[in-house]
mmCIF file of C-alpha atoms and ligand atoms in Angstrom:
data_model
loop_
_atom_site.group_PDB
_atom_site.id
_atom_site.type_symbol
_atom_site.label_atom_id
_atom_site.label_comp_id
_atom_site.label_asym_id
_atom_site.label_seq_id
_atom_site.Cartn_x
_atom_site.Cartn_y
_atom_site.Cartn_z
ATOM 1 C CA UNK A 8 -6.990 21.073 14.956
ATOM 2 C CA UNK A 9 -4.260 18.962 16.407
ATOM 3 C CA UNK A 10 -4.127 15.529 16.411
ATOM 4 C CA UNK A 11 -4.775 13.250 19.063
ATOM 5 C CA UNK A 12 -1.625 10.347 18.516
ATOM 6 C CA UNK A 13 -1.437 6.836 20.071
ATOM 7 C CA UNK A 14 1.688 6.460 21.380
ATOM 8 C CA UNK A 15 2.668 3.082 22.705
ATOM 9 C CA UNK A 16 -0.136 2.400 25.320
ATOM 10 C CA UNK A 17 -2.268 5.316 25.027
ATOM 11 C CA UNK A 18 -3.671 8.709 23.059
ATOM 12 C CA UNK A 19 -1.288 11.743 23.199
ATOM 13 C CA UNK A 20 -1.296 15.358 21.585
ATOM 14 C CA UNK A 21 0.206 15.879 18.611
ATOM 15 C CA UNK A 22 2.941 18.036 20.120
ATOM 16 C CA UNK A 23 3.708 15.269 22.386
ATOM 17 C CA UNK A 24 3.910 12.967 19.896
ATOM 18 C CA UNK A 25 7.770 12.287 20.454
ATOM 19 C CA UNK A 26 10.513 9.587 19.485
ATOM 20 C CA UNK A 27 14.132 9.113 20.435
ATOM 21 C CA UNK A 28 17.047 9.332 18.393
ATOM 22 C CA UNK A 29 18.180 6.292 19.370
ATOM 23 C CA UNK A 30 14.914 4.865 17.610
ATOM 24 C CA UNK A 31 16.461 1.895 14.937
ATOM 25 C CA UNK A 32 13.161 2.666 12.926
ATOM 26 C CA UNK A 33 14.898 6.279 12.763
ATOM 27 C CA UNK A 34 18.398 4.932 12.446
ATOM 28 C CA UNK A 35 18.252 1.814 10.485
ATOM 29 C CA UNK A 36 14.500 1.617 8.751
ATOM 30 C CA UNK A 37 13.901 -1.009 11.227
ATOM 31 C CA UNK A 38 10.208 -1.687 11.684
ATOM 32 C CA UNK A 39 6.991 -2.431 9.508
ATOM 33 C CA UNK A 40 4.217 -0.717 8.803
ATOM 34 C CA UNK A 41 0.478 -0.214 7.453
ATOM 35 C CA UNK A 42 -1.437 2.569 6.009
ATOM 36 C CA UNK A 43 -5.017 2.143 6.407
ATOM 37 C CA UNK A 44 -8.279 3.744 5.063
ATOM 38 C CA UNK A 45 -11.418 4.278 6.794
ATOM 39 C CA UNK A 46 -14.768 5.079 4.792
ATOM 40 C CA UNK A 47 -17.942 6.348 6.323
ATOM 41 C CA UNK A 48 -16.429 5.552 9.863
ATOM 42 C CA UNK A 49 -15.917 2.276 9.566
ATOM 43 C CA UNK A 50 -12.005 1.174 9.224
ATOM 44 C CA UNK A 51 -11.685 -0.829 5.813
ATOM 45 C CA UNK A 52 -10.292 -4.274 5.891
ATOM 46 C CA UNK A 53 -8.700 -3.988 9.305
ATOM 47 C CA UNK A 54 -8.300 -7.631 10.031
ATOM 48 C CA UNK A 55 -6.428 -7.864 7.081
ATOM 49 C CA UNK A 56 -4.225 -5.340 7.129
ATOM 50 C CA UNK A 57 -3.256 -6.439 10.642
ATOM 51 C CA UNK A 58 -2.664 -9.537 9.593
ATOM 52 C CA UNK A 59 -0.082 -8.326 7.043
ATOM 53 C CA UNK A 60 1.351 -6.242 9.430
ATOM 54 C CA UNK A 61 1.686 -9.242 12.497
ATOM 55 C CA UNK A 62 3.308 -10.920 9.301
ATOM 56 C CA UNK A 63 5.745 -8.548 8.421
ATOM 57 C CA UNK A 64 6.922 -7.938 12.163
ATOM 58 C CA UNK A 65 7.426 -11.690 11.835
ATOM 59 C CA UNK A 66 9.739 -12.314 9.246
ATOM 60 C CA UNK A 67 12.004 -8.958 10.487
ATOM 61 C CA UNK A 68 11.823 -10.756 14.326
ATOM 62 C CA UNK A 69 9.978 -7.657 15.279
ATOM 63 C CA UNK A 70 7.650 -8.663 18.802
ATOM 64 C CA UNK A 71 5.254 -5.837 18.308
ATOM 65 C CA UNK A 72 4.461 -6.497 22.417
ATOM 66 C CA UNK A 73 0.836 -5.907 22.016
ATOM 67 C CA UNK A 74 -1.727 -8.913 20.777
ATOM 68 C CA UNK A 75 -3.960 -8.177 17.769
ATOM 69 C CA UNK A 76 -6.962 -7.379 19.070
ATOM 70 C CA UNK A 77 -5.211 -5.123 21.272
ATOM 71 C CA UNK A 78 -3.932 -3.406 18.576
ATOM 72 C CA UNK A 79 -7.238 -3.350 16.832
ATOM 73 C CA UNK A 80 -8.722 -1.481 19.686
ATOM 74 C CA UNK A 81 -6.156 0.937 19.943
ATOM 75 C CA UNK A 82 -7.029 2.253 16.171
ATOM 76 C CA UNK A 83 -10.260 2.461 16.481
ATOM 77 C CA UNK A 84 -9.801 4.176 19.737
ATOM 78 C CA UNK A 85 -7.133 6.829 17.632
ATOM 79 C CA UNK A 86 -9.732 6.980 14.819
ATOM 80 C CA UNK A 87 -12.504 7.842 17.143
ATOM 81 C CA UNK A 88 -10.396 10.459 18.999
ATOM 82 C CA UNK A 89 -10.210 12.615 15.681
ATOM 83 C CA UNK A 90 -13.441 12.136 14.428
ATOM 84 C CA UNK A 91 -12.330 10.902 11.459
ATOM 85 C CA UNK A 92 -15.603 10.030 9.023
ATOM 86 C CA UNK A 93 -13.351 9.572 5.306
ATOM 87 C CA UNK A 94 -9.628 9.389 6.403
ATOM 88 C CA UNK A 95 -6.048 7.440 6.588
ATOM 89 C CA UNK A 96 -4.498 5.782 9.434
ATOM 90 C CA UNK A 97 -0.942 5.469 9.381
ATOM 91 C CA UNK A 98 0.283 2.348 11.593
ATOM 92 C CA UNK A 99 3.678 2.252 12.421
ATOM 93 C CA UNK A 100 6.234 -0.347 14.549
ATOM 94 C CA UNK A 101 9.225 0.628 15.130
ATOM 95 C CA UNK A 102 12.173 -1.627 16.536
ATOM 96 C CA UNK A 103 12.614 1.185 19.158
ATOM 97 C CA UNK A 104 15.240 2.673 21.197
ATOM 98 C CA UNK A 105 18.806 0.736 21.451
ATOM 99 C CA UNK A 106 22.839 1.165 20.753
ATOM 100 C CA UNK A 107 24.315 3.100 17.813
ATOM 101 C CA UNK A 108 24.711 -0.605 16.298
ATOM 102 C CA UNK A 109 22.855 -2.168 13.792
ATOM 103 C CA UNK A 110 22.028 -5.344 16.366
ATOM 104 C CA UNK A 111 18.544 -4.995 16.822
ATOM 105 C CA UNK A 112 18.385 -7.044 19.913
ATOM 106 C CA UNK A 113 19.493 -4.288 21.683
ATOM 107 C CA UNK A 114 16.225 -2.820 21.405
ATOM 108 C CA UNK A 115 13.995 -2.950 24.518
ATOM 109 C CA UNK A 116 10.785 -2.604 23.543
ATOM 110 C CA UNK A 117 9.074 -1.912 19.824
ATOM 111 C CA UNK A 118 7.424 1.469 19.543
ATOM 112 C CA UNK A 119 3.701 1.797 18.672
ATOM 113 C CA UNK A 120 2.564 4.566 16.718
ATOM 114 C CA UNK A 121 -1.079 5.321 14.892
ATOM 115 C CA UNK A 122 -1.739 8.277 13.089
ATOM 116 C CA UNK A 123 -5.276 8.888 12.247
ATOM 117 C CA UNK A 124 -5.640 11.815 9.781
ATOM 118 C CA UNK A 125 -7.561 12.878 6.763
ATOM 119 C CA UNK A 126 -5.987 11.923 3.393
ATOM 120 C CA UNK A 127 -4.250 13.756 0.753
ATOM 121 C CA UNK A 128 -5.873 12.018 -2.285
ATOM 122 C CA UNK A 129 -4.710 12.526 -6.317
ATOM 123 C CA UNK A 130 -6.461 15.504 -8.149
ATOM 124 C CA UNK A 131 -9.984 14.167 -8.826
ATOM 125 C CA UNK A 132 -9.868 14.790 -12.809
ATOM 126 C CA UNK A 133 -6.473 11.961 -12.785
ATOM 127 C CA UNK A 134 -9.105 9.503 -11.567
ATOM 128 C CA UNK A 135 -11.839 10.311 -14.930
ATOM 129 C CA UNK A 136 -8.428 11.056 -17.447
ATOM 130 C CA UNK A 137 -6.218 8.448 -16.004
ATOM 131 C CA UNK A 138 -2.134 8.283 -15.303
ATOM 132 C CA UNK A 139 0.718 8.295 -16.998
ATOM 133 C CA UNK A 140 3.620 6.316 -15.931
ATOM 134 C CA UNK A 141 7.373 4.795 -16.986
ATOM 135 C CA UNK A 142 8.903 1.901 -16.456
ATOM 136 C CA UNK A 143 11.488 2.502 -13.753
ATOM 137 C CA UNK A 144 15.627 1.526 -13.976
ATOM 138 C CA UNK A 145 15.396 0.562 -9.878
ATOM 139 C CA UNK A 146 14.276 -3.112 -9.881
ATOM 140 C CA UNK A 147 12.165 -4.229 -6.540
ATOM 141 C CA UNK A 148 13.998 -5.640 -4.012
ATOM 142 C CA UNK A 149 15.436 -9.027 -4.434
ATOM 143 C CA UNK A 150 12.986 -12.162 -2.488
ATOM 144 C CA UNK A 151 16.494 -13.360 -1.351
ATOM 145 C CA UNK A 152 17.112 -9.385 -0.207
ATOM 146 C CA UNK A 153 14.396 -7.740 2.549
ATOM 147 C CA UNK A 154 11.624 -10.485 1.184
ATOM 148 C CA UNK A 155 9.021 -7.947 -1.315
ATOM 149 C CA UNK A 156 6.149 -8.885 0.711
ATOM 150 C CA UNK A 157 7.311 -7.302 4.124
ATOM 151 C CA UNK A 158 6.151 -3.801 4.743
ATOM 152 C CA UNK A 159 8.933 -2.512 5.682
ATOM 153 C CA UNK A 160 10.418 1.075 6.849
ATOM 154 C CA UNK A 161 12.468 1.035 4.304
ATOM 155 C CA UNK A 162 11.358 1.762 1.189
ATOM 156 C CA UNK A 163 13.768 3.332 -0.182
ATOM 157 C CA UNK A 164 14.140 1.655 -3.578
ATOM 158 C CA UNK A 165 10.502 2.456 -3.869
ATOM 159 C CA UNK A 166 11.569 6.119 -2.912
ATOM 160 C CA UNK A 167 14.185 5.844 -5.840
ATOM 161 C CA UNK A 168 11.474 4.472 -8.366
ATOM 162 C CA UNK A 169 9.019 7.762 -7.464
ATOM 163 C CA UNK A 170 11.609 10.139 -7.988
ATOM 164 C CA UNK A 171 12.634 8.240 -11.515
ATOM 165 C CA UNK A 172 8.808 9.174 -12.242
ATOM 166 C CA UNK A 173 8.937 12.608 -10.508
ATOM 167 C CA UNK A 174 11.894 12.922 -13.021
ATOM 168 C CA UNK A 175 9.912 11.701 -16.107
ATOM 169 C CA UNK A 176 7.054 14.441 -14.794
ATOM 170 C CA UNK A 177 4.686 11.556 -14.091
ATOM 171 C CA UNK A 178 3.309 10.516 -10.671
ATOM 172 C CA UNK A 179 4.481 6.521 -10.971
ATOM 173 C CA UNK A 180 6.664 4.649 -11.755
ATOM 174 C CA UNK A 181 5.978 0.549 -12.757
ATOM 175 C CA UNK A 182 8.848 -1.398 -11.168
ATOM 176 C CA UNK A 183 9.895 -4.796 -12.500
ATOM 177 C CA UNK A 184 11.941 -7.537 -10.432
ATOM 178 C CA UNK A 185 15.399 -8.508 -11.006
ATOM 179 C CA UNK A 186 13.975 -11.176 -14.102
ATOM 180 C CA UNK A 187 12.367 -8.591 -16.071
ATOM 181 C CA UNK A 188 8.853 -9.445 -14.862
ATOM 182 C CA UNK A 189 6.420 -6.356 -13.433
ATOM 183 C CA UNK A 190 6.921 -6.621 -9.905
ATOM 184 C CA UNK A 191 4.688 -3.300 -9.083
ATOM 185 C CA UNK A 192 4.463 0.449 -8.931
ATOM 186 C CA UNK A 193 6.449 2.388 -6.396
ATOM 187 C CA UNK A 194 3.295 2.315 -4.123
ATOM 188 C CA UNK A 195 0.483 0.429 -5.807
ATOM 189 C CA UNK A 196 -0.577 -2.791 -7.505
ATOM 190 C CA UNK A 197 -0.790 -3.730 -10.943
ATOM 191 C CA UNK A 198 -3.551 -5.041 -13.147
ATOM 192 C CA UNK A 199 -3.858 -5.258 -17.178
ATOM 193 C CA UNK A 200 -6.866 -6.908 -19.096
ATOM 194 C CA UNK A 201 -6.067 -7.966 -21.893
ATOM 195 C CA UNK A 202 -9.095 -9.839 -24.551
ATOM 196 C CA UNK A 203 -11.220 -9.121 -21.467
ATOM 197 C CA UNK A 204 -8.761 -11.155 -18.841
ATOM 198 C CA UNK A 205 -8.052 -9.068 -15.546
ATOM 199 C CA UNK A 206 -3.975 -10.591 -15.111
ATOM 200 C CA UNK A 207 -2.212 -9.340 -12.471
ATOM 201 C CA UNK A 208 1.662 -10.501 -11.384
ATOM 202 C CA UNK A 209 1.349 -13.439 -8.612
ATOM 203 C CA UNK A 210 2.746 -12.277 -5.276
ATOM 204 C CA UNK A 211 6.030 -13.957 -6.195
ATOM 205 C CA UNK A 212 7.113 -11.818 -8.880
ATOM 206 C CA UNK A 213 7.696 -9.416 -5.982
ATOM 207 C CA UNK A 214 4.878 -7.463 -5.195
ATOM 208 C CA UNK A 215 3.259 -6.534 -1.812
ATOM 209 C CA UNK A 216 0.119 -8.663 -1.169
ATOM 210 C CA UNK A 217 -2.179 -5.671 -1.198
ATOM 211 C CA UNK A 218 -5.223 -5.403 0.436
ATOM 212 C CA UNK A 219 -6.703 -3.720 -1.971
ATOM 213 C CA UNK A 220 -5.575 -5.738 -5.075
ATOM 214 C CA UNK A 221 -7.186 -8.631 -2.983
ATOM 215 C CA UNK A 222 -10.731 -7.212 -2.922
ATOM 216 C CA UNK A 223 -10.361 -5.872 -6.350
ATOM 217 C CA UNK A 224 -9.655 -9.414 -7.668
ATOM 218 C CA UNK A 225 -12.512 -10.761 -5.887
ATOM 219 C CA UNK A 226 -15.297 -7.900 -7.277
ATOM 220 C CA UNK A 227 -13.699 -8.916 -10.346
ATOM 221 C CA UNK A 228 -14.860 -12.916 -9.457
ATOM 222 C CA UNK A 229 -18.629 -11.431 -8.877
ATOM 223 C CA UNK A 230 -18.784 -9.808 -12.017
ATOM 224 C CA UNK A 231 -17.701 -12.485 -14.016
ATOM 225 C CA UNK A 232 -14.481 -11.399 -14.987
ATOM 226 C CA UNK A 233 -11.917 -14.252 -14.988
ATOM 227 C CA UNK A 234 -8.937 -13.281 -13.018
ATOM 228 C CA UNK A 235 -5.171 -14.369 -13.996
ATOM 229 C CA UNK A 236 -1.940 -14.107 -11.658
ATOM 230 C CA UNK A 237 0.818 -14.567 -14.515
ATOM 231 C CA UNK A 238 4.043 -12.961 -14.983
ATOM 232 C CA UNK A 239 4.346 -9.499 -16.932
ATOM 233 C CA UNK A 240 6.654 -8.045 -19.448
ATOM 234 C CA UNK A 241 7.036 -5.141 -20.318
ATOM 235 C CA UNK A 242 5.218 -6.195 -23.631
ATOM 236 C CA UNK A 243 2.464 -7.016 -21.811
ATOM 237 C CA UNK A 244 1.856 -3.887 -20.361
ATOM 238 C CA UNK A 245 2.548 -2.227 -23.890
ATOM 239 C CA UNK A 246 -0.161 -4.007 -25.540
ATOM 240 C CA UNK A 247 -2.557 -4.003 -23.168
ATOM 241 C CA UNK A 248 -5.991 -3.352 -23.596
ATOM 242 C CA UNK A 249 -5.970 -1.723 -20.383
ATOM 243 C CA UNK A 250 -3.884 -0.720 -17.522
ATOM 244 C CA UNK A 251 -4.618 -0.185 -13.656
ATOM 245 C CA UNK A 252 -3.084 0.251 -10.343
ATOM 246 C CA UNK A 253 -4.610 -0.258 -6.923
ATOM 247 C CA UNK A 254 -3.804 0.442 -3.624
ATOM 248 C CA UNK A 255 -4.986 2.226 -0.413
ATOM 249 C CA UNK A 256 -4.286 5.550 -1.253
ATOM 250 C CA UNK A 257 -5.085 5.225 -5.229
ATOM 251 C CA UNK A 258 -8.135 2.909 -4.859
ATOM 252 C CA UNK A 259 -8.162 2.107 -8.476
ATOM 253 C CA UNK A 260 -6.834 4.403 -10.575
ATOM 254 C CA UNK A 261 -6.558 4.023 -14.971
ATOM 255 C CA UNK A 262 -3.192 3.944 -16.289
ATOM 256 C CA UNK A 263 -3.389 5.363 -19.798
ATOM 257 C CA UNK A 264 0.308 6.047 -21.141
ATOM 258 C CA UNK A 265 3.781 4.468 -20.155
ATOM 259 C CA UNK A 266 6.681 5.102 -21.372
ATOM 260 C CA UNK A 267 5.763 7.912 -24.155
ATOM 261 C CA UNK A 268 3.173 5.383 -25.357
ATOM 262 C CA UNK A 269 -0.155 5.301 -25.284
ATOM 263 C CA UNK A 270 -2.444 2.789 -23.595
ATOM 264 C CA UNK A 271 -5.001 1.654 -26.282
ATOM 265 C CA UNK A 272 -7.152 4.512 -26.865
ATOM 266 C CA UNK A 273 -5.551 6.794 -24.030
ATOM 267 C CA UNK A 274 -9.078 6.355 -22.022
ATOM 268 C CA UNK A 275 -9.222 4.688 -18.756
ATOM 269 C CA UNK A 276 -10.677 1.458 -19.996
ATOM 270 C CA UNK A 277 -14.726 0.286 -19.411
ATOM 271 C CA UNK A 278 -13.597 -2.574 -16.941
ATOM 272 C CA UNK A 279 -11.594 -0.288 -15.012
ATOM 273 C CA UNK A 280 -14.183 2.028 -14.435
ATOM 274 C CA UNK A 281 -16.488 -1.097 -13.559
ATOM 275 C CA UNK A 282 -13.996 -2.072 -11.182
ATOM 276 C CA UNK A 283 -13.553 1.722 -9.554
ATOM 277 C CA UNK A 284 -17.075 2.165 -9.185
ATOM 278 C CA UNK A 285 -17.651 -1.462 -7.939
ATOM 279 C CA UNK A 286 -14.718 -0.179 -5.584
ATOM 280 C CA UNK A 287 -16.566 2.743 -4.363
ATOM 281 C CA UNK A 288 -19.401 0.650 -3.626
ATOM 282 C CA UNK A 289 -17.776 -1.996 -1.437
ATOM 283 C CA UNK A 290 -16.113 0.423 0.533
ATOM 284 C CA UNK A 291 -18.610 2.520 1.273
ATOM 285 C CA UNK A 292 -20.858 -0.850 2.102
ATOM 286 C CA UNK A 293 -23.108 -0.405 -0.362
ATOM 287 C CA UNK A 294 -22.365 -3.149 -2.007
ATOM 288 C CA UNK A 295 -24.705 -5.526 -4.383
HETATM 289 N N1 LIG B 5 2.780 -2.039 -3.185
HETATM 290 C C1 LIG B 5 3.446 -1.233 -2.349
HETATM 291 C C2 LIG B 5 4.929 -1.176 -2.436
HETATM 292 C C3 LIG B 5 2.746 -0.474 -1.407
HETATM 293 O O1 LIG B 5 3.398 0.314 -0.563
HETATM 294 C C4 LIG B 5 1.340 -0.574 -1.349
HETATM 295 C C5 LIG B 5 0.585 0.201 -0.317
HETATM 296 N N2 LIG B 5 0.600 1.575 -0.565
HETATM 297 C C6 LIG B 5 0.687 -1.404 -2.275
HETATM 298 C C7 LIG B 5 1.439 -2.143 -3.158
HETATM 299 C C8 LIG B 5 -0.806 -1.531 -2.279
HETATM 300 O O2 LIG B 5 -1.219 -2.247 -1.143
HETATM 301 P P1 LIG B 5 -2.597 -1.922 -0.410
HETATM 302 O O3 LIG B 5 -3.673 -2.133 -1.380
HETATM 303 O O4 LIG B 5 -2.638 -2.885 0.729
HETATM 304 O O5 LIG B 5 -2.512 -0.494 0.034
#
């Protein structure tokens, strides 16, 4: 069934679903972005991700031209036109239409796009036998460079990190920043535990503030798992108990291999799987 689209100030079909050429998100990767899930109807951690989003227009001097809670209605709206139950929304600015130039303040008027779609998930059996991964040449981008926490349409040196993995013949790749320290995966968050310690990178190392690593740090909290933000090596995530990524797409997913090597025993680990189910639960709402 076609797709009912939100195009700027209201719902269009699919087919009409059109941008110009002359679109700087098109021409330079000039805009921000957020993808989105929604569970049993009910759009997960909206406020949030808007916020992040608001933010990220920010910093590139993006004026998205609509307020918040405008913005807010207009996905729900997009998500009710499509009858989406379990799905993805895909929430895109772009800079919009202006001169062949790179100056963005020839651009009118930013474009508002929301795609609201069902989502293409990894095979179910990855989730119970866990990933593999490598440790990718193409560091994250520099803070002083596009700043690591803006989601940006540009992601190309992510782009170049998935194809390193798609390489390897393994669906991720763990990217570290221009230190040495584990920034993040092409797409996701990272988390080791290590003698029963959940550590994560902080934020500053050069990862995206995700939305889901958030919650997943704070299910952690209720279950009495202490939490650490600390800087990774490499080493780290060699001798790691165990290994996880999160993120909207992945949820949480076991890491069990990187690199040739094995992760412990090779088995997502027993506090991942907590985690994951605890996952399932919030989002869902049925939560403790
Ligand atoms: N890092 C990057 C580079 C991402 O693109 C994403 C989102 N796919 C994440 C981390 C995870 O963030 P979230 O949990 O908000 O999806």
């Amino acid at each position: 069934m076609a797709l009912k689209i939100w195009l700027n100030d209201r719902l269009v079909d699919e087919q009409d679903a059109k941008i110009s050429v002359f679109d700087h998100g098109l021409l330079y990767g000039d805009g921000v972005f957020e993808g989105i899930r929604v569970y049993s109807s009910k759009i997960f951690e909206l406020d949030a991700h808007l916020k992040r989003l608001y933010e990220s227009a920010k910093v590139i001097r993006l004026d998205i031209g609509m307020p918040m809670k405008d913005l807010a209605k207009a996905t729900a709206e997009t998500v009710r036109a499509n009858n989406i139950v379990d799905g993805y929304i895909r929430l895109v600015i772009t800079r919009g239409i202006g001169t062949l130039g790179i100056n963005p303040f020839t651009c009118e008027k930013a474009q508002i796009i929301i795609i609201a779609d069902k989502i293409q998930l990894y095979p179910q059996e990855l989730y119970q036998t866990g990933l593999k991964v490598i440790s990718a040449c193409t560091i994250r981008n520099h803070p002083l460079a596009i700043p690591p926490q803006v989601k940006s349409l540009n992601y190309l040196n992510n782009v170049l990190a998935k194809i390193e993995a798609l390489d390897a013949g393994v669906p991720e790749a763990i990217m570290f920043n221009h230190e040495g320290f584990v920034a993040e995966a092409s797409g996701d968050n990272v988390f080791i535990v290590k003698n029963s310690i959940l550590c994560t990178p902080p934020i500053q190392a050069g990862s995206l503030e995700g939305i889901t690593r958030t919650v997943v740090m704070s299910l952690a909290a209720a279950e009495n798992i202490e939490v650490v933000q600390k800087n990774l090596t490499r080493f780290d995530l060699y001798v790691a108990d165990e290994f996880f990524l999160t993120g909207t797409a992945a949820e949480v997913v076991g890491v069990v291999g990187i690199d040739g090597r094995k992760i412990s025993d090779g088995k997502p680990g027993p506090i991942t799987q907590l985690l994951r189910k605890r996952f399932f639960e919030y989002a869902h709402g049925q939560s403790k």
